[in-house]
Amino acid sequence: MGPGGRWTRRSEPVPRCSFPALVVDAVEDCLPFWTRLGFGKTAEVPHDGRLGFVILTSGRTELMLQSVASVRDDIPGSDPRPSRTSLFIEVDDLAAVHRALGDWPRLVDQRDTFYGMRETIVRDPAGNDILFAQRIG
């Protein structure tokens, strides 16, 4: 309650969207993995004769890859290293993901969870665990 017993609206930052930015040794090494899954480059920024940064999209899903060297130059004083993270990507058709992955090694081939998802987990070339999940219940 604000002054005089009235409800007031606090001014708080409200995120509009959030996209992962994965720091990798070399963007080029990671692109084949993501393009086989249907992601396409919507932006790229060169850095010292190589790709320094790309935005990849597939449907409404977007992610960014940035090289360690590019981050180092982009944020003075930083000590960037390849990041390791786990991404959860919900899909409509997990079988299509399996087909797109082909013989790519799985950490978990397929499992059904208590929270109603069927999941497959792989590791991308940069060492990130990528979990694809389809609703089943």
mmCIF file with all atom_site columns, N, CA, C and O in Angstrom, residues 20-27 30 52 64-72 75 79-85 126-128:
data_model
loop_
_atom_site.group_PDB
_atom_site.id
_atom_site.type_symbol
_atom_site.label_atom_id
_atom_site.label_alt_id
_atom_site.label_comp_id
_atom_site.label_asym_id
_atom_site.label_entity_id
_atom_site.label_seq_id
_atom_site.pdbx_PDB_ins_code
_atom_site.Cartn_x
_atom_site.Cartn_y
_atom_site.Cartn_z
_atom_site.occupancy
_atom_site.B_iso_or_equiv
_atom_site.pdbx_formal_charge
_atom_site.auth_seq_id
_atom_site.auth_comp_id
_atom_site.auth_asym_id
_atom_site.auth_atom_id
_atom_site.pdbx_PDB_model_num
ATOM 1   N N  . PRO A 1 20  ? 20.042 -17.629 -24.498 1.00 0.00 ? 20  PRO A N  1
ATOM 2   C CA . PRO A 1 20  ? 21.376 -18.027 -24.049 1.00 0.00 ? 20  PRO A CA 1
ATOM 3   C C  . PRO A 1 20  ? 22.446 -17.536 -25.007 1.00 0.00 ? 20  PRO A C  1
ATOM 4   O O  . PRO A 1 20  ? 22.254 -17.527 -26.227 1.00 0.00 ? 20  PRO A O  1
ATOM 5   N N  . ALA A 1 21  ? 23.547 -17.093 -24.436 1.00 0.00 ? 21  ALA A N  1
ATOM 6   C CA . ALA A 1 21  ? 24.739 -16.741 -25.210 1.00 0.00 ? 21  ALA A CA 1
ATOM 7   C C  . ALA A 1 21  ? 25.835 -17.691 -24.739 1.00 0.00 ? 21  ALA A C  1
ATOM 8   O O  . ALA A 1 21  ? 26.304 -17.590 -23.607 1.00 0.00 ? 21  ALA A O  1
ATOM 9   N N  . LEU A 1 22  ? 26.205 -18.616 -25.590 1.00 0.00 ? 22  LEU A N  1
ATOM 10  C CA . LEU A 1 22  ? 27.194 -19.627 -25.239 1.00 0.00 ? 22  LEU A CA 1
ATOM 11  C C  . LEU A 1 22  ? 28.569 -19.166 -25.686 1.00 0.00 ? 22  LEU A C  1
ATOM 12  O O  . LEU A 1 22  ? 28.767 -18.855 -26.864 1.00 0.00 ? 22  LEU A O  1
ATOM 13  N N  . VAL A 1 23  ? 29.513 -19.113 -24.762 1.00 0.00 ? 23  VAL A N  1
ATOM 14  C CA . VAL A 1 23  ? 30.883 -18.749 -25.089 1.00 0.00 ? 23  VAL A CA 1
ATOM 15  C C  . VAL A 1 23  ? 31.618 -20.030 -25.460 1.00 0.00 ? 23  VAL A C  1
ATOM 16  O O  . VAL A 1 23  ? 31.646 -20.989 -24.682 1.00 0.00 ? 23  VAL A O  1
ATOM 17  N N  . VAL A 1 24  ? 32.189 -20.033 -26.659 1.00 0.00 ? 24  VAL A N  1
ATOM 18  C CA . VAL A 1 24  ? 32.808 -21.238 -27.214 1.00 0.00 ? 24  VAL A CA 1
ATOM 19  C C  . VAL A 1 24  ? 34.222 -20.917 -27.705 1.00 0.00 ? 24  VAL A C  1
ATOM 20  O O  . VAL A 1 24  ? 34.540 -19.764 -27.958 1.00 0.00 ? 24  VAL A O  1
ATOM 21  N N  . ASP A 1 25  ? 35.052 -21.940 -27.830 1.00 0.00 ? 25  ASP A N  1
ATOM 22  C CA . ASP A 1 25  ? 36.403 -21.720 -28.366 1.00 0.00 ? 25  ASP A CA 1
ATOM 23  C C  . ASP A 1 25  ? 36.333 -21.220 -29.804 1.00 0.00 ? 25  ASP A C  1
ATOM 24  O O  . ASP A 1 25  ? 37.000 -20.254 -30.161 1.00 0.00 ? 25  ASP A O  1
ATOM 25  N N  . ALA A 1 26  ? 35.543 -21.901 -30.628 1.00 0.00 ? 26  ALA A N  1
ATOM 26  C CA . ALA A 1 26  ? 35.430 -21.540 -32.044 1.00 0.00 ? 26  ALA A CA 1
ATOM 27  C C  . ALA A 1 26  ? 33.986 -21.716 -32.497 1.00 0.00 ? 26  ALA A C  1
ATOM 28  O O  . ALA A 1 26  ? 33.443 -22.819 -32.420 1.00 0.00 ? 26  ALA A O  1
ATOM 29  N N  . VAL A 1 27  ? 33.387 -20.649 -32.956 1.00 0.00 ? 27  VAL A N  1
ATOM 30  C CA . VAL A 1 27  ? 31.999 -20.692 -33.436 1.00 0.00 ? 27  VAL A CA 1
ATOM 31  C C  . VAL A 1 27  ? 31.858 -21.696 -34.570 1.00 0.00 ? 27  VAL A C  1
ATOM 32  O O  . VAL A 1 27  ? 30.903 -22.480 -34.615 1.00 0.00 ? 27  VAL A O  1
ATOM 33  N N  . CYS A 1 30  ? 31.024 -25.308 -33.856 1.00 0.00 ? 30  CYS A N  1
ATOM 34  C CA . CYS A 1 30  ? 29.704 -25.602 -33.292 1.00 0.00 ? 30  CYS A CA 1
ATOM 35  C C  . CYS A 1 30  ? 28.571 -25.504 -34.306 1.00 0.00 ? 30  CYS A C  1
ATOM 36  O O  . CYS A 1 30  ? 27.499 -26.083 -34.100 1.00 0.00 ? 30  CYS A O  1
ATOM 37  N N  . GLY A 1 52  ? 33.143 -14.397 -34.954 1.00 0.00 ? 52  GLY A N  1
ATOM 38  C CA . GLY A 1 52  ? 33.256 -14.049 -33.555 1.00 0.00 ? 52  GLY A CA 1
ATOM 39  C C  . GLY A 1 52  ? 31.952 -14.228 -32.809 1.00 0.00 ? 52  GLY A C  1
ATOM 40  O O  . GLY A 1 52  ? 31.934 -14.473 -31.603 1.00 0.00 ? 52  GLY A O  1
ATOM 41  N N  . MET A 1 64  ? 22.726 -17.716 -29.068 1.00 0.00 ? 64  MET A N  1
ATOM 42  C CA . MET A 1 64  ? 23.880 -17.009 -29.596 1.00 0.00 ? 64  MET A CA 1
ATOM 43  C C  . MET A 1 64  ? 25.144 -17.779 -29.248 1.00 0.00 ? 64  MET A C  1
ATOM 44  O O  . MET A 1 64  ? 25.233 -18.383 -28.178 1.00 0.00 ? 64  MET A O  1
ATOM 45  N N  . LEU A 1 65  ? 26.091 -17.753 -30.158 1.00 0.00 ? 65  LEU A N  1
ATOM 46  C CA . LEU A 1 65  ? 27.408 -18.322 -29.917 1.00 0.00 ? 65  LEU A CA 1
ATOM 47  C C  . LEU A 1 65  ? 28.413 -17.198 -30.083 1.00 0.00 ? 65  LEU A C  1
ATOM 48  O O  . LEU A 1 65  ? 28.353 -16.439 -31.063 1.00 0.00 ? 65  LEU A O  1
ATOM 49  N N  . GLN A 1 66  ? 29.346 -17.077 -29.141 1.00 0.00 ? 66  GLN A N  1
ATOM 50  C CA . GLN A 1 66  ? 30.389 -16.065 -29.243 1.00 0.00 ? 66  GLN A CA 1
ATOM 51  C C  . GLN A 1 66  ? 31.713 -16.695 -28.862 1.00 0.00 ? 66  GLN A C  1
ATOM 52  O O  . GLN A 1 66  ? 31.795 -17.444 -27.875 1.00 0.00 ? 66  GLN A O  1
ATOM 53  N N  . SER A 1 67  ? 32.747 -16.394 -29.634 1.00 0.00 ? 67  SER A N  1
ATOM 54  C CA . SER A 1 67  ? 34.055 -16.982 -29.361 1.00 0.00 ? 67  SER A CA 1
ATOM 55  C C  . SER A 1 67  ? 34.710 -16.317 -28.164 1.00 0.00 ? 67  SER A C  1
ATOM 56  O O  . SER A 1 67  ? 34.448 -15.157 -27.835 1.00 0.00 ? 67  SER A O  1
ATOM 57  N N  . VAL A 1 68  ? 35.578 -17.077 -27.512 1.00 0.00 ? 68  VAL A N  1
ATOM 58  C CA . VAL A 1 68  ? 36.338 -16.563 -26.373 1.00 0.00 ? 68  VAL A CA 1
ATOM 59  C C  . VAL A 1 68  ? 37.103 -15.307 -26.786 1.00 0.00 ? 68  VAL A C  1
ATOM 60  O O  . VAL A 1 68  ? 37.091 -14.290 -26.081 1.00 0.00 ? 68  VAL A O  1
ATOM 61  N N  . ALA A 1 69  ? 37.754 -15.353 -27.952 1.00 0.00 ? 69  ALA A N  1
ATOM 62  C CA . ALA A 1 69  ? 38.543 -14.204 -28.419 1.00 0.00 ? 69  ALA A CA 1
ATOM 63  C C  . ALA A 1 69  ? 37.662 -12.977 -28.626 1.00 0.00 ? 69  ALA A C  1
ATOM 64  O O  . ALA A 1 69  ? 38.051 -11.859 -28.286 1.00 0.00 ? 69  ALA A O  1
ATOM 65  N N  . SER A 1 70  ? 36.468 -13.172 -29.154 1.00 0.00 ? 70  SER A N  1
ATOM 66  C CA . SER A 1 70  ? 35.551 -12.060 -29.371 1.00 0.00 ? 70  SER A CA 1
ATOM 67  C C  . SER A 1 70  ? 35.081 -11.462 -28.054 1.00 0.00 ? 70  SER A C  1
ATOM 68  O O  . SER A 1 70  ? 35.011 -10.232 -27.898 1.00 0.00 ? 70  SER A O  1
ATOM 69  N N  . VAL A 1 71  ? 34.758 -12.313 -27.079 1.00 0.00 ? 71  VAL A N  1
ATOM 70  C CA . VAL A 1 71  ? 34.339 -11.816 -25.762 1.00 0.00 ? 71  VAL A CA 1
ATOM 71  C C  . VAL A 1 71  ? 35.476 -11.023 -25.123 1.00 0.00 ? 71  VAL A C  1
ATOM 72  O O  . VAL A 1 71  ? 35.269 -9.953  -24.553 1.00 0.00 ? 71  VAL A O  1
ATOM 73  N N  . ARG A 1 72  ? 36.683 -11.547 -25.226 1.00 0.00 ? 72  ARG A N  1
ATOM 74  C CA . ARG A 1 72  ? 37.847 -10.883 -24.628 1.00 0.00 ? 72  ARG A CA 1
ATOM 75  C C  . ARG A 1 72  ? 37.991 -9.462  -25.171 1.00 0.00 ? 72  ARG A C  1
ATOM 76  O O  . ARG A 1 72  ? 38.245 -8.518  -24.419 1.00 0.00 ? 72  ARG A O  1
ATOM 77  N N  . ILE A 1 75  ? 34.630 -7.219  -24.090 1.00 0.00 ? 75  ILE A N  1
ATOM 78  C CA . ILE A 1 75  ? 34.491 -6.821  -22.682 1.00 0.00 ? 75  ILE A CA 1
ATOM 79  C C  . ILE A 1 75  ? 35.897 -6.693  -22.082 1.00 0.00 ? 75  ILE A C  1
ATOM 80  O O  . ILE A 1 75  ? 36.445 -7.662  -21.549 1.00 0.00 ? 75  ILE A O  1
ATOM 81  N N  . ASP A 1 79  ? 37.921 -12.183 -18.375 1.00 0.00 ? 79  ASP A N  1
ATOM 82  C CA . ASP A 1 79  ? 38.746 -13.376 -18.521 1.00 0.00 ? 79  ASP A CA 1
ATOM 83  C C  . ASP A 1 79  ? 37.845 -14.494 -19.020 1.00 0.00 ? 79  ASP A C  1
ATOM 84  O O  . ASP A 1 79  ? 37.534 -15.431 -18.277 1.00 0.00 ? 79  ASP A O  1
ATOM 85  N N  . PRO A 1 80  ? 37.390 -14.376 -20.274 1.00 0.00 ? 80  PRO A N  1
ATOM 86  C CA . PRO A 1 80  ? 36.411 -15.348 -20.767 1.00 0.00 ? 80  PRO A CA 1
ATOM 87  C C  . PRO A 1 80  ? 37.007 -16.733 -20.962 1.00 0.00 ? 80  PRO A C  1
ATOM 88  O O  . PRO A 1 80  ? 38.174 -16.888 -21.285 1.00 0.00 ? 80  PRO A O  1
ATOM 89  N N  . ARG A 1 81  ? 36.163 -17.694 -20.723 1.00 0.00 ? 81  ARG A N  1
ATOM 90  C CA . ARG A 1 81  ? 36.472 -19.100 -20.986 1.00 0.00 ? 81  ARG A CA 1
ATOM 91  C C  . ARG A 1 81  ? 35.237 -19.701 -21.627 1.00 0.00 ? 81  ARG A C  1
ATOM 92  O O  . ARG A 1 81  ? 34.134 -19.183 -21.445 1.00 0.00 ? 81  ARG A O  1
ATOM 93  N N  . PRO A 1 82  ? 35.409 -20.784 -22.333 1.00 0.00 ? 82  PRO A N  1
ATOM 94  C CA . PRO A 1 82  ? 34.208 -21.422 -22.868 1.00 0.00 ? 82  PRO A CA 1
ATOM 95  C C  . PRO A 1 82  ? 33.245 -21.741 -21.725 1.00 0.00 ? 82  PRO A C  1
ATOM 96  O O  . PRO A 1 82  ? 33.658 -22.224 -20.672 1.00 0.00 ? 82  PRO A O  1
ATOM 97  N N  . SER A 1 83  ? 31.991 -21.393 -21.917 1.00 0.00 ? 83  SER A N  1
ATOM 98  C CA . SER A 1 83  ? 31.007 -21.652 -20.867 1.00 0.00 ? 83  SER A CA 1
ATOM 99  C C  . SER A 1 83  ? 30.464 -23.062 -21.012 1.00 0.00 ? 83  SER A C  1
ATOM 100 O O  . SER A 1 83  ? 30.456 -23.630 -22.098 1.00 0.00 ? 83  SER A O  1
ATOM 101 N N  . ARG A 1 84  ? 30.053 -23.616 -19.928 1.00 0.00 ? 84  ARG A N  1
ATOM 102 C CA . ARG A 1 84  ? 29.386 -24.906 -19.930 1.00 0.00 ? 84  ARG A CA 1
ATOM 103 C C  . ARG A 1 84  ? 28.041 -24.692 -19.280 1.00 0.00 ? 84  ARG A C  1
ATOM 104 O O  . ARG A 1 84  ? 27.948 -24.158 -18.178 1.00 0.00 ? 84  ARG A O  1
ATOM 105 N N  . THR A 1 85  ? 27.010 -25.102 -19.974 1.00 0.00 ? 85  THR A N  1
ATOM 106 C CA . THR A 1 85  ? 25.670 -24.931 -19.443 1.00 0.00 ? 85  THR A CA 1
ATOM 107 C C  . THR A 1 85  ? 24.810 -26.102 -19.870 1.00 0.00 ? 85  THR A C  1
ATOM 108 O O  . THR A 1 85  ? 25.248 -26.958 -20.640 1.00 0.00 ? 85  THR A O  1
ATOM 109 N N  . ALA A 1 126 ? 30.848 -27.827 -27.986 1.00 0.00 ? 126 ALA A N  1
ATOM 110 C CA . ALA A 1 126 ? 31.482 -26.955 -26.997 1.00 0.00 ? 126 ALA A CA 1
ATOM 111 C C  . ALA A 1 126 ? 31.394 -27.530 -25.584 1.00 0.00 ? 126 ALA A C  1
ATOM 112 O O  . ALA A 1 126 ? 31.913 -26.940 -24.641 1.00 0.00 ? 126 ALA A O  1
ATOM 113 N N  . GLY A 1 127 ? 30.721 -28.669 -25.423 1.00 0.00 ? 127 GLY A N  1
ATOM 114 C CA . GLY A 1 127 ? 30.632 -29.308 -24.107 1.00 0.00 ? 127 GLY A CA 1
ATOM 115 C C  . GLY A 1 127 ? 29.380 -28.990 -23.322 1.00 0.00 ? 127 GLY A C  1
ATOM 116 O O  . GLY A 1 127 ? 29.277 -29.335 -22.151 1.00 0.00 ? 127 GLY A O  1
ATOM 117 N N  . ASN A 1 128 ? 28.405 -28.346 -23.963 1.00 0.00 ? 128 ASN A N  1
ATOM 118 C CA . ASN A 1 128 ? 27.146 -28.033 -23.304 1.00 0.00 ? 128 ASN A CA 1
ATOM 119 C C  . ASN A 1 128 ? 26.188 -29.207 -23.409 1.00 0.00 ? 128 ASN A C  1
ATOM 120 O O  . ASN A 1 128 ? 26.087 -29.833 -24.471 1.00 0.00 ? 128 ASN A O  1
#
